[in-house]
Coordinates of N, CA, C and O in Angstrom, one line a residue:
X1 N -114.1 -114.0 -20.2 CA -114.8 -115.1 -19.7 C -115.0 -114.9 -18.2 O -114.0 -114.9 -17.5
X2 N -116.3 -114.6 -17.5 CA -116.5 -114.5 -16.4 C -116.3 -116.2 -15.3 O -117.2 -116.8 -14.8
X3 N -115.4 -116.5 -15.3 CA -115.2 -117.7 -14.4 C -115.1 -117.2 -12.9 O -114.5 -116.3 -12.3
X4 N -116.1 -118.8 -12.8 CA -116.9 -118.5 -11.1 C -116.1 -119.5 -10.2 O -116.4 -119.6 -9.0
X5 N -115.0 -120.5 -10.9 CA -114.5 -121.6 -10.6 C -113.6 -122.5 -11.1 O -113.8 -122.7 -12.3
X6 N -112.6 -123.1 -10.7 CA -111.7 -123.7 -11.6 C -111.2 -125.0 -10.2 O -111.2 -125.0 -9.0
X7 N -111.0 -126.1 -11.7 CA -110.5 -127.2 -10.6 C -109.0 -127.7 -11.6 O -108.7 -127.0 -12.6
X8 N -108.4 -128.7 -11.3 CA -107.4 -129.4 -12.2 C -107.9 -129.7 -13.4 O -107.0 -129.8 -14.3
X9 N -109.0 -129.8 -13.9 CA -109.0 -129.9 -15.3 C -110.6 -129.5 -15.9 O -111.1 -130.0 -16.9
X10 N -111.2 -128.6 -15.1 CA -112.6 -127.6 -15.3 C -112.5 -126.0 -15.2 O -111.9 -125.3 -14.3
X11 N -113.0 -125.8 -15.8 CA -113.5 -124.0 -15.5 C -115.0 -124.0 -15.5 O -115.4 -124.2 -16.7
X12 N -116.0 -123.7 -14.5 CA -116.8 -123.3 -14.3 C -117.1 -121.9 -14.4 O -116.8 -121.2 -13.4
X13 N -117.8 -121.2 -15.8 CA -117.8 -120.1 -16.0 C -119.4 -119.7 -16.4 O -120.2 -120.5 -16.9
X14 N -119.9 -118.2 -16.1 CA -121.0 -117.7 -16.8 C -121.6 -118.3 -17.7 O -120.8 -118.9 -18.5
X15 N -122.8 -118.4 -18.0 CA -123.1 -118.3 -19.2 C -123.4 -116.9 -20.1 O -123.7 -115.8 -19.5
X16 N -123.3 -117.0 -21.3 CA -124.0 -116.0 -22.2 C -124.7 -116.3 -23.1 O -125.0 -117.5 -23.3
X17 N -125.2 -115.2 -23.9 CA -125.9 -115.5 -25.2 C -125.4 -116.6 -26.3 O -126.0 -117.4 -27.0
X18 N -124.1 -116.4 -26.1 CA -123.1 -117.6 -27.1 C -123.2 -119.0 -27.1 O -122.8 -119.9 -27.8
X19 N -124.1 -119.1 -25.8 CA -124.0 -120.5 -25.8 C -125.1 -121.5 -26.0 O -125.3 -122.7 -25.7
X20 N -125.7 -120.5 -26.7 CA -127.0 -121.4 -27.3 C -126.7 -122.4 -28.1 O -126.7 -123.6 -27.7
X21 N -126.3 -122.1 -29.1 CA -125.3 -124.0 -29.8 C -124.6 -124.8 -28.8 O -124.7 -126.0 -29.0
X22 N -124.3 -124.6 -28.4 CA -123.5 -125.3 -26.9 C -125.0 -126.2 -26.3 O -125.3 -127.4 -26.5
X23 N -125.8 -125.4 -25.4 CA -127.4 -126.0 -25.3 C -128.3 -127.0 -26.2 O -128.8 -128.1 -26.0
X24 N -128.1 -126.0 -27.4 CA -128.9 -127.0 -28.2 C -128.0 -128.4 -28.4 O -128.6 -129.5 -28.0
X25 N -126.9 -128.5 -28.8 CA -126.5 -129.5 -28.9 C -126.4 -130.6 -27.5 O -126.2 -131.8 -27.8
X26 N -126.5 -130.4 -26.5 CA -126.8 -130.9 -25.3 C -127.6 -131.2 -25.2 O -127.8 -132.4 -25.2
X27 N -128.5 -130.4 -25.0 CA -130.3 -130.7 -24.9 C -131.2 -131.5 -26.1 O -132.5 -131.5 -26.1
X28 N -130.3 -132.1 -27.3 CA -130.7 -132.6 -28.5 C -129.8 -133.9 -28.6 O -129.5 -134.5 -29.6
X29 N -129.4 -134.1 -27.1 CA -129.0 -135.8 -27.8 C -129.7 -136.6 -26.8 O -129.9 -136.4 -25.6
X30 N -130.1 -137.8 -27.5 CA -131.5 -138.0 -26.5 C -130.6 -139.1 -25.4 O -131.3 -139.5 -24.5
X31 N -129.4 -139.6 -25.4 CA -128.8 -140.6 -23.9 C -129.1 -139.1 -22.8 O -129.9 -139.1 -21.9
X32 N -128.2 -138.0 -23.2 CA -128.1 -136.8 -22.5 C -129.9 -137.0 -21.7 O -130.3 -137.8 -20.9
X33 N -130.3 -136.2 -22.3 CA -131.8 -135.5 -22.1 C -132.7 -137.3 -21.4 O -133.9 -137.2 -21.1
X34 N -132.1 -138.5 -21.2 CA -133.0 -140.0 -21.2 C -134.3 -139.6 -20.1 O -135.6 -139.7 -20.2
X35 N -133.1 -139.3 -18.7 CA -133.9 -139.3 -17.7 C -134.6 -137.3 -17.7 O -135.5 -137.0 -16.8
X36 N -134.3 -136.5 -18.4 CA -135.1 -135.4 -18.1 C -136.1 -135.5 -18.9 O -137.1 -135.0 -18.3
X37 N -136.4 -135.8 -19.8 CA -137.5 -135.9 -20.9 C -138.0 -137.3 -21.7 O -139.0 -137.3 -22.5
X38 N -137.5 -137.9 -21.6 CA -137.3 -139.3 -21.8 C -136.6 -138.9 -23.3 O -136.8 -139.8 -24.1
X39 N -135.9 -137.9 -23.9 CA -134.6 -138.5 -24.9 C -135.4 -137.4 -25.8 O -135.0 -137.6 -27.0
X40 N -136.2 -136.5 -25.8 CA -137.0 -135.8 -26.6 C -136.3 -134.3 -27.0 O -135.8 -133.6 -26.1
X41 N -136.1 -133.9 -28.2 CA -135.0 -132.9 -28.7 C -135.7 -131.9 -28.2 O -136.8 -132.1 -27.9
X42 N -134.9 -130.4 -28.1 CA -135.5 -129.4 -27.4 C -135.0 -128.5 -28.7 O -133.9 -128.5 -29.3
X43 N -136.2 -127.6 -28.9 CA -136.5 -126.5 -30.2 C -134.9 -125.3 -30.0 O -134.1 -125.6 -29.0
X44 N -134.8 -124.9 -30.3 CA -134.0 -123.6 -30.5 C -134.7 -122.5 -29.6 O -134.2 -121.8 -28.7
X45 N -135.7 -122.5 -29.8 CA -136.7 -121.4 -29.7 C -137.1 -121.6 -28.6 O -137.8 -120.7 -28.1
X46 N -136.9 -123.1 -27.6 CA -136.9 -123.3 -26.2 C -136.0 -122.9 -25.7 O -136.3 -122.0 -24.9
X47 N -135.4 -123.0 -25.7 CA -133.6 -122.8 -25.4 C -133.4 -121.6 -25.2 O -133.4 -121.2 -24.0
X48 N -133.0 -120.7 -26.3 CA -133.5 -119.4 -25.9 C -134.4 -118.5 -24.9 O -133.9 -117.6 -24.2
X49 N -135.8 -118.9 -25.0 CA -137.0 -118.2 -24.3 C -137.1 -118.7 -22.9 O -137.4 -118.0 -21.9
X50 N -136.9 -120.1 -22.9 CA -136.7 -121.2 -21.2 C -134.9 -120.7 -20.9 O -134.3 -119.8 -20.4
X51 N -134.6 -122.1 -21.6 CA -133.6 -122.6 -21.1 C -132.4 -121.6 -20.4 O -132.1 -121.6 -19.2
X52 N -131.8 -120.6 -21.9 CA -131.0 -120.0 -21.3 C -131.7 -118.6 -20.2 O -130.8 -118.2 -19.5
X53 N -132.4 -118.2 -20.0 CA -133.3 -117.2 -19.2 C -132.6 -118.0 -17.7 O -131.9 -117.6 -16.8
X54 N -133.2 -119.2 -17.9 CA -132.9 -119.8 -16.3 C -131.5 -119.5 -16.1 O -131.0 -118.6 -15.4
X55 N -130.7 -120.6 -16.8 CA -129.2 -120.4 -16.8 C -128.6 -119.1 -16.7 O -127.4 -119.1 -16.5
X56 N -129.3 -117.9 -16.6 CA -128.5 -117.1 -16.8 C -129.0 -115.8 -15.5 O -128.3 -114.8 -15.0
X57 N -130.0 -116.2 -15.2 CA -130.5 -115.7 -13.7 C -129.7 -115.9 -12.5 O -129.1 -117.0 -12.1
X58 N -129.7 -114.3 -12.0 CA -128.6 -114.2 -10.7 C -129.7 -114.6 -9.6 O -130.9 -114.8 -9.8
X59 N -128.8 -114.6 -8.2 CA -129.5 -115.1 -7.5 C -129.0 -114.3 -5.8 O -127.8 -114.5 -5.5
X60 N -129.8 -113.6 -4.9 CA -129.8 -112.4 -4.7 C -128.6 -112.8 -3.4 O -127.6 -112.1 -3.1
X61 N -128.9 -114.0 -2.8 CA -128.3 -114.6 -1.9 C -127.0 -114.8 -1.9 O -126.2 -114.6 -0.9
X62 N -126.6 -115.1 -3.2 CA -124.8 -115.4 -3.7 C -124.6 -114.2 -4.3 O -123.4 -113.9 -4.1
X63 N -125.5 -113.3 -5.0 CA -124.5 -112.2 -5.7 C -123.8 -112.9 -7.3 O -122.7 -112.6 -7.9
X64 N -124.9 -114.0 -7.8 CA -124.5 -114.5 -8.6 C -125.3 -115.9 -8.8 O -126.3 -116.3 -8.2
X65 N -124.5 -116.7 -10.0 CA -125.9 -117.3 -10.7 C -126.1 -119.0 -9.9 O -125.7 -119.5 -8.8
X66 N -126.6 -119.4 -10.6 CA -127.0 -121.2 -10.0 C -126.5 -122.0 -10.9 O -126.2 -123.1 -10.6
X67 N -126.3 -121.5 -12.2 CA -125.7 -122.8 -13.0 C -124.7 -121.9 -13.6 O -124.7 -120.7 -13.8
X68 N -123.8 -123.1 -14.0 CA -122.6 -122.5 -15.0 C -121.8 -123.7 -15.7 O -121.4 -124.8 -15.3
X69 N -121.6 -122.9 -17.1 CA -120.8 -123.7 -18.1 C -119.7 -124.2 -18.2 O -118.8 -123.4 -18.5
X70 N -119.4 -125.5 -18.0 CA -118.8 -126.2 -18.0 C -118.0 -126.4 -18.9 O -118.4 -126.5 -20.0
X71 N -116.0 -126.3 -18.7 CA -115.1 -126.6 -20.0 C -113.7 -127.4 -19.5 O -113.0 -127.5 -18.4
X72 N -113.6 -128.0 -20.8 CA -112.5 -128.6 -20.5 C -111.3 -127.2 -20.4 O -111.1 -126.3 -21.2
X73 N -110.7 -127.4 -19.2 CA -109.7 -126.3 -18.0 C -108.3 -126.4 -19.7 O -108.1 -125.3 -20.3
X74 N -107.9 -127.3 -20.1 CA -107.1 -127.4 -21.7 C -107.2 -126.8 -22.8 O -106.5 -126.0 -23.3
X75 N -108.7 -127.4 -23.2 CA -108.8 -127.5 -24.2 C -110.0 -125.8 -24.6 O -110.2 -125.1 -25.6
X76 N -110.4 -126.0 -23.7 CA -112.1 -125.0 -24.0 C -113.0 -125.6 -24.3 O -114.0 -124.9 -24.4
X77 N -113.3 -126.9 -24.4 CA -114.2 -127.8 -25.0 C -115.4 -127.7 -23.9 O -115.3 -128.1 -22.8
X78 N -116.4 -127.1 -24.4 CA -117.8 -126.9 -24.1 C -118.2 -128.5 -23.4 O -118.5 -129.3 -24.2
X79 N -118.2 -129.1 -21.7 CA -118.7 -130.0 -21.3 C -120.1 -130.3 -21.2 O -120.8 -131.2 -21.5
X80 N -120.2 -129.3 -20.7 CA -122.2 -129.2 -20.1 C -122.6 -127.6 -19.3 O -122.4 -126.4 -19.5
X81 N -123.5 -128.6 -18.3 CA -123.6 -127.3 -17.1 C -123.2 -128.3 -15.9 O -123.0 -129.5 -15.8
X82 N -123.3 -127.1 -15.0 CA -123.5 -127.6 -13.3 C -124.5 -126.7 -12.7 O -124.6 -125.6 -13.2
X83 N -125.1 -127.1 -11.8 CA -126.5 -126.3 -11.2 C -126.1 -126.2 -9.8 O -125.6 -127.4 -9.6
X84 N -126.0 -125.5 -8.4 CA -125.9 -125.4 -7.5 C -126.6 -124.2 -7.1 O -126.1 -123.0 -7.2
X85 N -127.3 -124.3 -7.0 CA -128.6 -123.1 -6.8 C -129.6 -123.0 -5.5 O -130.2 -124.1 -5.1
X86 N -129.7 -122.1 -5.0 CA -130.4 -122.4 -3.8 C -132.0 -122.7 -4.1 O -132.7 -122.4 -5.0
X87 N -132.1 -123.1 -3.4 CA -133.8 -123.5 -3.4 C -134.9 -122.0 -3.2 O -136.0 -121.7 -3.6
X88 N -133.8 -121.4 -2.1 CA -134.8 -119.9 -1.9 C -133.7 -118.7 -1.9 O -132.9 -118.4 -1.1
X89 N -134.1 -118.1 -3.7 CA -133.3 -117.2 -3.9 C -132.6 -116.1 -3.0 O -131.6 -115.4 -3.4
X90 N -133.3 -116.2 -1.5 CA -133.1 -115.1 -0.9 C -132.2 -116.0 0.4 O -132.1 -115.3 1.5
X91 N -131.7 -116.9 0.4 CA -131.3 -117.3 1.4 C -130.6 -118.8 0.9 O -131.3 -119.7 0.5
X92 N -128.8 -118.8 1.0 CA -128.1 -119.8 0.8 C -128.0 -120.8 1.2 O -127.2 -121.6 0.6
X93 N -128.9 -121.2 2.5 CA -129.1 -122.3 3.6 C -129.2 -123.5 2.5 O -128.2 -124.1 2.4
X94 N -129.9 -123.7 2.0 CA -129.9 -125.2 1.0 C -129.8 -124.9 -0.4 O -130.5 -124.0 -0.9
X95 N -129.1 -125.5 -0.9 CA -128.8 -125.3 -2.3 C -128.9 -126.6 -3.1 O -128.5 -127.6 -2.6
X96 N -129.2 -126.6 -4.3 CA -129.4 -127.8 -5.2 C -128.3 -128.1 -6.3 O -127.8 -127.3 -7.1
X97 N -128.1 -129.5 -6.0 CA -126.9 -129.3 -7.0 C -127.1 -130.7 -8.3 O -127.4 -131.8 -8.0
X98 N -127.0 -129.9 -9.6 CA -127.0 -130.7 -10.7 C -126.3 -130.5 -11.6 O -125.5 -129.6 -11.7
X99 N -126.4 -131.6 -12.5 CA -125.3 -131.6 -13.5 C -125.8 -131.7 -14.6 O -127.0 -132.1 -14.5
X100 N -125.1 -131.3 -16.2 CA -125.8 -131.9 -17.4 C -124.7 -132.3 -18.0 O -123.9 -131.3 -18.1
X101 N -124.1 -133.6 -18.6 CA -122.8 -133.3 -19.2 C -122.7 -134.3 -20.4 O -123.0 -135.4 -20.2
X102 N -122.3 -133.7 -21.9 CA -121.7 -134.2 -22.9 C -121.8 -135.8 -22.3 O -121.7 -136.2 -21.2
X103 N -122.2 -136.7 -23.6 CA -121.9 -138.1 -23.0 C -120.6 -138.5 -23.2 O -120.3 -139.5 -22.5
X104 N -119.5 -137.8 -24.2 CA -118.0 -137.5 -24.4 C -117.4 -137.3 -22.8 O -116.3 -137.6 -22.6
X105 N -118.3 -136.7 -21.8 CA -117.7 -136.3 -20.9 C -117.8 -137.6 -19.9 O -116.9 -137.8 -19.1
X106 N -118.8 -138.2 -19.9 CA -119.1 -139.6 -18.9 C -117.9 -140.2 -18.3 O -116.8 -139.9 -18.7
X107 N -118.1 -140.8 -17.6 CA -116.8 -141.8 -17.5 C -116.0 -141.0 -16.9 O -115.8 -141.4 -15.8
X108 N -115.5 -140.2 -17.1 CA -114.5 -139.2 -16.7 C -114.0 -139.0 -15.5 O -112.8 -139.1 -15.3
X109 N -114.8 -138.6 -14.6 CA -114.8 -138.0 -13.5 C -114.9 -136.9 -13.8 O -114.8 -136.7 -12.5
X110 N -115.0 -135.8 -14.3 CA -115.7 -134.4 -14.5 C -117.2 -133.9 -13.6 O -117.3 -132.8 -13.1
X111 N -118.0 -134.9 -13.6 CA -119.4 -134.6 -12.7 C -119.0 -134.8 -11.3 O -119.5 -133.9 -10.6
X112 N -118.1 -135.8 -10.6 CA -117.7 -135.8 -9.3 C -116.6 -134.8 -8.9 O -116.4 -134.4 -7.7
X113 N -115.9 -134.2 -10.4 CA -114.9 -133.5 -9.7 C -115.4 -131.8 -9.7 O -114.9 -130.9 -9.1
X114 N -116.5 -131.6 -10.6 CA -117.3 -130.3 -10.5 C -118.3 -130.3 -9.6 O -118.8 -129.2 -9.4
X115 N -118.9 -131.3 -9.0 CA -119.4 -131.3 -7.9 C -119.1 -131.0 -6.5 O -119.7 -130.2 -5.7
X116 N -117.9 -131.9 -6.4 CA -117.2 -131.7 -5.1 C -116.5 -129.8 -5.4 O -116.5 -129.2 -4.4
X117 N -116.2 -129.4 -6.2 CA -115.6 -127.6 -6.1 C -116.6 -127.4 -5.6 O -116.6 -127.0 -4.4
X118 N -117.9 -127.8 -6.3 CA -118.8 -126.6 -5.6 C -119.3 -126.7 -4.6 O -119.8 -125.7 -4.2
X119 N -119.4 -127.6 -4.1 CA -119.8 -128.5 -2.8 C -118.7 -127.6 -1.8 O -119.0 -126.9 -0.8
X120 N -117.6 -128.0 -2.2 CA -116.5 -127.0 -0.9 C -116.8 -125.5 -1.0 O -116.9 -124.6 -0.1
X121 N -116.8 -125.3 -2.2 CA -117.2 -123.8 -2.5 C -118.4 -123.0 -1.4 O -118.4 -121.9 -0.8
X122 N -119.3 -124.2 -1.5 CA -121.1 -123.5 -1.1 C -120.8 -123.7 0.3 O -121.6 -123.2 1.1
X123 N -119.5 -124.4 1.0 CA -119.7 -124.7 2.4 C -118.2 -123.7 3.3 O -117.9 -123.5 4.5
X124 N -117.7 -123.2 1.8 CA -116.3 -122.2 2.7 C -116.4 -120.7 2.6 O -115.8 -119.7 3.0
X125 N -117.8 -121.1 1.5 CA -117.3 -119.3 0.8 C -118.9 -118.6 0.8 O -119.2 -117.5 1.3
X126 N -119.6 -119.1 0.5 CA -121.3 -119.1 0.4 C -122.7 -119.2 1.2 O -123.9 -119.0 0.7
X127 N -122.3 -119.5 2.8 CA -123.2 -119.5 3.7 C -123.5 -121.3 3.5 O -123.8 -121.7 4.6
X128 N -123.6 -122.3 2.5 CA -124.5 -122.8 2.6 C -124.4 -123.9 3.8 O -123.4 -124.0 4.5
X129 N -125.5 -124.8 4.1 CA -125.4 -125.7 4.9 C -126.2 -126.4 4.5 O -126.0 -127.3 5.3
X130 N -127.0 -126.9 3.8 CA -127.1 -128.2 3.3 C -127.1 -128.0 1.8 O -127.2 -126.9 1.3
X131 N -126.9 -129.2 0.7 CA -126.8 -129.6 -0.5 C -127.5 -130.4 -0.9 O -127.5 -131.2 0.1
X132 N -128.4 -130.9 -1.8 CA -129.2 -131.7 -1.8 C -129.4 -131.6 -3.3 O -129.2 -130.6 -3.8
X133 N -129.8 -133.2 -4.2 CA -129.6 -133.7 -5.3 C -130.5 -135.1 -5.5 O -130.5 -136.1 -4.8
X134 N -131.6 -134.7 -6.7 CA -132.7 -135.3 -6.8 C -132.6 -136.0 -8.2 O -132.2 -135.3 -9.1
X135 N -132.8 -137.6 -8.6 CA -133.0 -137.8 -10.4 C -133.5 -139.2 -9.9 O -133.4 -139.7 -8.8
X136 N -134.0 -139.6 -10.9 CA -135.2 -140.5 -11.4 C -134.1 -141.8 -10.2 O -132.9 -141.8 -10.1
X137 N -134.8 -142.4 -9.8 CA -134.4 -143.8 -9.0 C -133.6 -144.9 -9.7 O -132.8 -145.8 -9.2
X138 N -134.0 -144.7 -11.3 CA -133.2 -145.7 -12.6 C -132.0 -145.2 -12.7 O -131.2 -146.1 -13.0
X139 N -131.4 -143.8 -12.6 CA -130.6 -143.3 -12.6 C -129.6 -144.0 -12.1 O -129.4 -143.9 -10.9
X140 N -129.0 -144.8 -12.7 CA -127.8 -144.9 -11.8 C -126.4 -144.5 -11.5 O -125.8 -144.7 -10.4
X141 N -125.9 -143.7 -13.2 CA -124.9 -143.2 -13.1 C -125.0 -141.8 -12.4 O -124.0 -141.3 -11.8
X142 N -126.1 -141.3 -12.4 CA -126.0 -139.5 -11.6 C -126.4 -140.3 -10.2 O -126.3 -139.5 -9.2
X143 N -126.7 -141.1 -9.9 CA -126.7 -141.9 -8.2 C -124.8 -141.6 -7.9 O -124.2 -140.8 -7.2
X144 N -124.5 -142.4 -8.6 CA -123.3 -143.0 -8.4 C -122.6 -141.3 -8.4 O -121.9 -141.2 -7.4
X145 N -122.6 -140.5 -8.9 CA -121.6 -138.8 -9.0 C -122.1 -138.7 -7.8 O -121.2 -138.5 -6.9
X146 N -123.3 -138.7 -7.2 CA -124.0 -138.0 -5.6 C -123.2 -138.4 -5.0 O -122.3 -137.8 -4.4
X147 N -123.3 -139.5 -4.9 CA -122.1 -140.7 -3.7 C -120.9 -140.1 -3.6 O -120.3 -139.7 -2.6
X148 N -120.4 -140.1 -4.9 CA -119.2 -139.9 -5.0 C -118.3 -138.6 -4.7 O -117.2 -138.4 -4.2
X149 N -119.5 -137.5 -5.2 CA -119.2 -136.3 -4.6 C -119.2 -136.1 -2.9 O -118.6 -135.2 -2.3
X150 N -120.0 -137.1 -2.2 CA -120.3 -137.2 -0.8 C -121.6 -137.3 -0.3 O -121.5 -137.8 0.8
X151 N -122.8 -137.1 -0.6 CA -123.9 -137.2 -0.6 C -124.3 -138.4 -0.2 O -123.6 -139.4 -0.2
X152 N -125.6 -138.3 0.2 CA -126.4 -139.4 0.8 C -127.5 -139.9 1.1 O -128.1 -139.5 2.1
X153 N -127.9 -140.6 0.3 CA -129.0 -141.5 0.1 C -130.0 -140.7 1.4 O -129.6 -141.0 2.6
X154 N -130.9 -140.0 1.2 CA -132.0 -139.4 2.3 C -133.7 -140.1 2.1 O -134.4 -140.7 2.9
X155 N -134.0 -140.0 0.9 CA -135.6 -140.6 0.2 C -135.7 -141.1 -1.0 O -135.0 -141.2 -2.0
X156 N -136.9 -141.4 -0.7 CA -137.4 -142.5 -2.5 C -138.7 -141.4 -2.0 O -139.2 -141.1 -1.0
X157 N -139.0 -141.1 -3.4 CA -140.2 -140.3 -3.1 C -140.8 -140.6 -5.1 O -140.1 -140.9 -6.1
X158 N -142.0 -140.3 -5.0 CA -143.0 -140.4 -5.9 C -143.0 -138.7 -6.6 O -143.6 -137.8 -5.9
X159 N -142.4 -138.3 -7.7 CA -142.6 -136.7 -8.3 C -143.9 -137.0 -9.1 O -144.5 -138.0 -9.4
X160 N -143.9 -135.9 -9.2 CA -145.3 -135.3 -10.4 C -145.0 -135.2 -11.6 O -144.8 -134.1 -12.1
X161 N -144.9 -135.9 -12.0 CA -144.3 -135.8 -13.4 C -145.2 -135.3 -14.6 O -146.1 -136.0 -14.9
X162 N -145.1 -134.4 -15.2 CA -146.3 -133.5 -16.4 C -146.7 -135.0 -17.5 O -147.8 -135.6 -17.7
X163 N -145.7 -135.3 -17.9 CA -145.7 -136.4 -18.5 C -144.6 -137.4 -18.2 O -143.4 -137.1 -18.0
X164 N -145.1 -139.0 -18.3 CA -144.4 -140.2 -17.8 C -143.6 -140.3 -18.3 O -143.6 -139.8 -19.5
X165 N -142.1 -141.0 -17.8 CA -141.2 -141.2 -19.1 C -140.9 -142.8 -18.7 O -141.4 -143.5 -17.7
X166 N -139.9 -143.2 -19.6 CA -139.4 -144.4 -19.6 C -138.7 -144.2 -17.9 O -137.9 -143.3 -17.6
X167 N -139.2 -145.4 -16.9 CA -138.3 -145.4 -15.3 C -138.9 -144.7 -14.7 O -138.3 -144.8 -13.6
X168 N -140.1 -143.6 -14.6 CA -140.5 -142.5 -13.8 C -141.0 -143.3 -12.9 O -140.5 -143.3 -11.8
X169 N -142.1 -144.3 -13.1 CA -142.8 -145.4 -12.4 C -141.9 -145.8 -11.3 O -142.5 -146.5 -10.4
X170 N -141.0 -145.7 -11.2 CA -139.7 -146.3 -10.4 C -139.7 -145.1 -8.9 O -139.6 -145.4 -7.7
X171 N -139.9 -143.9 -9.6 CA -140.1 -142.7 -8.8 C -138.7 -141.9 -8.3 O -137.8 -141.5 -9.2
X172 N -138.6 -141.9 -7.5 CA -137.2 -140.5 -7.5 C -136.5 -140.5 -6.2 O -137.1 -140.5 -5.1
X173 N -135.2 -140.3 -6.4 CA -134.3 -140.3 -4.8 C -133.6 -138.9 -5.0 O -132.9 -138.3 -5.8
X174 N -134.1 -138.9 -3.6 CA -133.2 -137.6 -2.8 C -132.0 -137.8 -2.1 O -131.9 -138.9 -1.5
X175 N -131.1 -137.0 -2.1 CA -129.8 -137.5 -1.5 C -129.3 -136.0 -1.0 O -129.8 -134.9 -1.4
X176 N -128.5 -135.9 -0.2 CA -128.1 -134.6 0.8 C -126.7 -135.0 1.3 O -126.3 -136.1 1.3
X177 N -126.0 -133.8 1.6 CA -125.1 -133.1 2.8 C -124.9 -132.0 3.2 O -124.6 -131.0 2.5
X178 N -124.9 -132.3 4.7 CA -125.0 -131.4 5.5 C -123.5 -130.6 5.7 O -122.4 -131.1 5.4
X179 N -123.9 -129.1 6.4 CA -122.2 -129.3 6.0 C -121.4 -129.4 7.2 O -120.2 -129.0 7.2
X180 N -122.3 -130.0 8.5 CA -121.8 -130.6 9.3 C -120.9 -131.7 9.1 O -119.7 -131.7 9.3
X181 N -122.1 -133.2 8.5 CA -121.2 -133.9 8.0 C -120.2 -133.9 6.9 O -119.7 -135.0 6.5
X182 N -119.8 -132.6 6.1 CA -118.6 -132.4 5.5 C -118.1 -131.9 6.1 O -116.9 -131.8 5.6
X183 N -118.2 -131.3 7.3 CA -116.9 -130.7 7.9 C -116.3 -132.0 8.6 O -115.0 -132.1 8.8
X184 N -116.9 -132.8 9.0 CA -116.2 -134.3 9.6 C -115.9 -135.1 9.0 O -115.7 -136.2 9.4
X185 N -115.6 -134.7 7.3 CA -115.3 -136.0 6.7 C -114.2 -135.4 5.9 O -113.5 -136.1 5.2
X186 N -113.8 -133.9 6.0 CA -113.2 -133.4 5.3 C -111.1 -133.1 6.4 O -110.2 -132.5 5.8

């Protein structure tokens, strides 16, 4: 297991080929998927040719990837992903950070506590200097992990959406930290 990360009760590790059942089952429960697609199951054969391709692309700046598979640090239990990826493959300066996680995993503290690793991670070990974290304005529980990880309410902005979903009309908040302001809060 290539692990990129470990906290008190996560391992943030690679993905591989294996974990296409892991995806599909994520990406086919429609609370999961509400605000990325409005709740709409994703083929196999997406998953594969999209999904995991992205997931599994290095990125030239870190010397390594942008998202990674999420487990319970106990058990092994397949959580989700996390996304902390730079915006410009060639340069760590801002990086995007997201989450996808089991609705088993909610509630938990798991998304604030794999956030904040990588968040210290991107700011001790990685060059980065800013973080930044975008989802639908309805959103309120992935509002509430930004916060919580440290982040901060920056815009309400209007996306392009291919097609509308349930709350898009609401439009979309941006939220950031600098890692100025985490060095003064830290």
């Amino acid at each position: 297991m290539n692990v990129f990360l470990e906290t008190d009760r996560l391992v943030l590790r690679a993905f591989s080929e294996a974990d296409v059942d892991h995806l599909i089952a994520l990406d086919n429960d429609p609370d999961v998927m509400r605000f990325i697609n409005g709740g709409r199951p994703t083929s196999r054969e997406v998953i594969r040719a999209q999904t995991l391709p992205r997931l599994l692309h290095e990125y030239p700046c870190f010397g390594t990837r942008g998202y990674w598979a999420a487990q319970e640090k106990d058990t092994g239990t397949f959580l989700g992903w996390f996304e902390f990826r730079p915006l410009d493959a060639h340069s760590p300066a801002v990086v995007e950070l997201g989450y996808r996680l089991h609705r088993a995993a909610w509630g938990t503290g798991y998304a604030t506590e794999g956030s904040r690793a990588l968040i210290r991670k991107g700011f001790t070990s990685l060059g980065v200097e800013r973080v930044t974290a975008n989802t639908m304005a309805v959103n309120v529980g992935s509002r509430r992990v930004m916060e919580k990880a440290g982040l901060s309410f920056l815009r309400h902005f209007t996306g392009d959406w291919p097609e509308a979903i349930e709350g898009s009309e609401h439009g979309e908040v941006e939220y950031e930290l600098t890692r100025t302001a985490w060095e003064q809060r830290s």
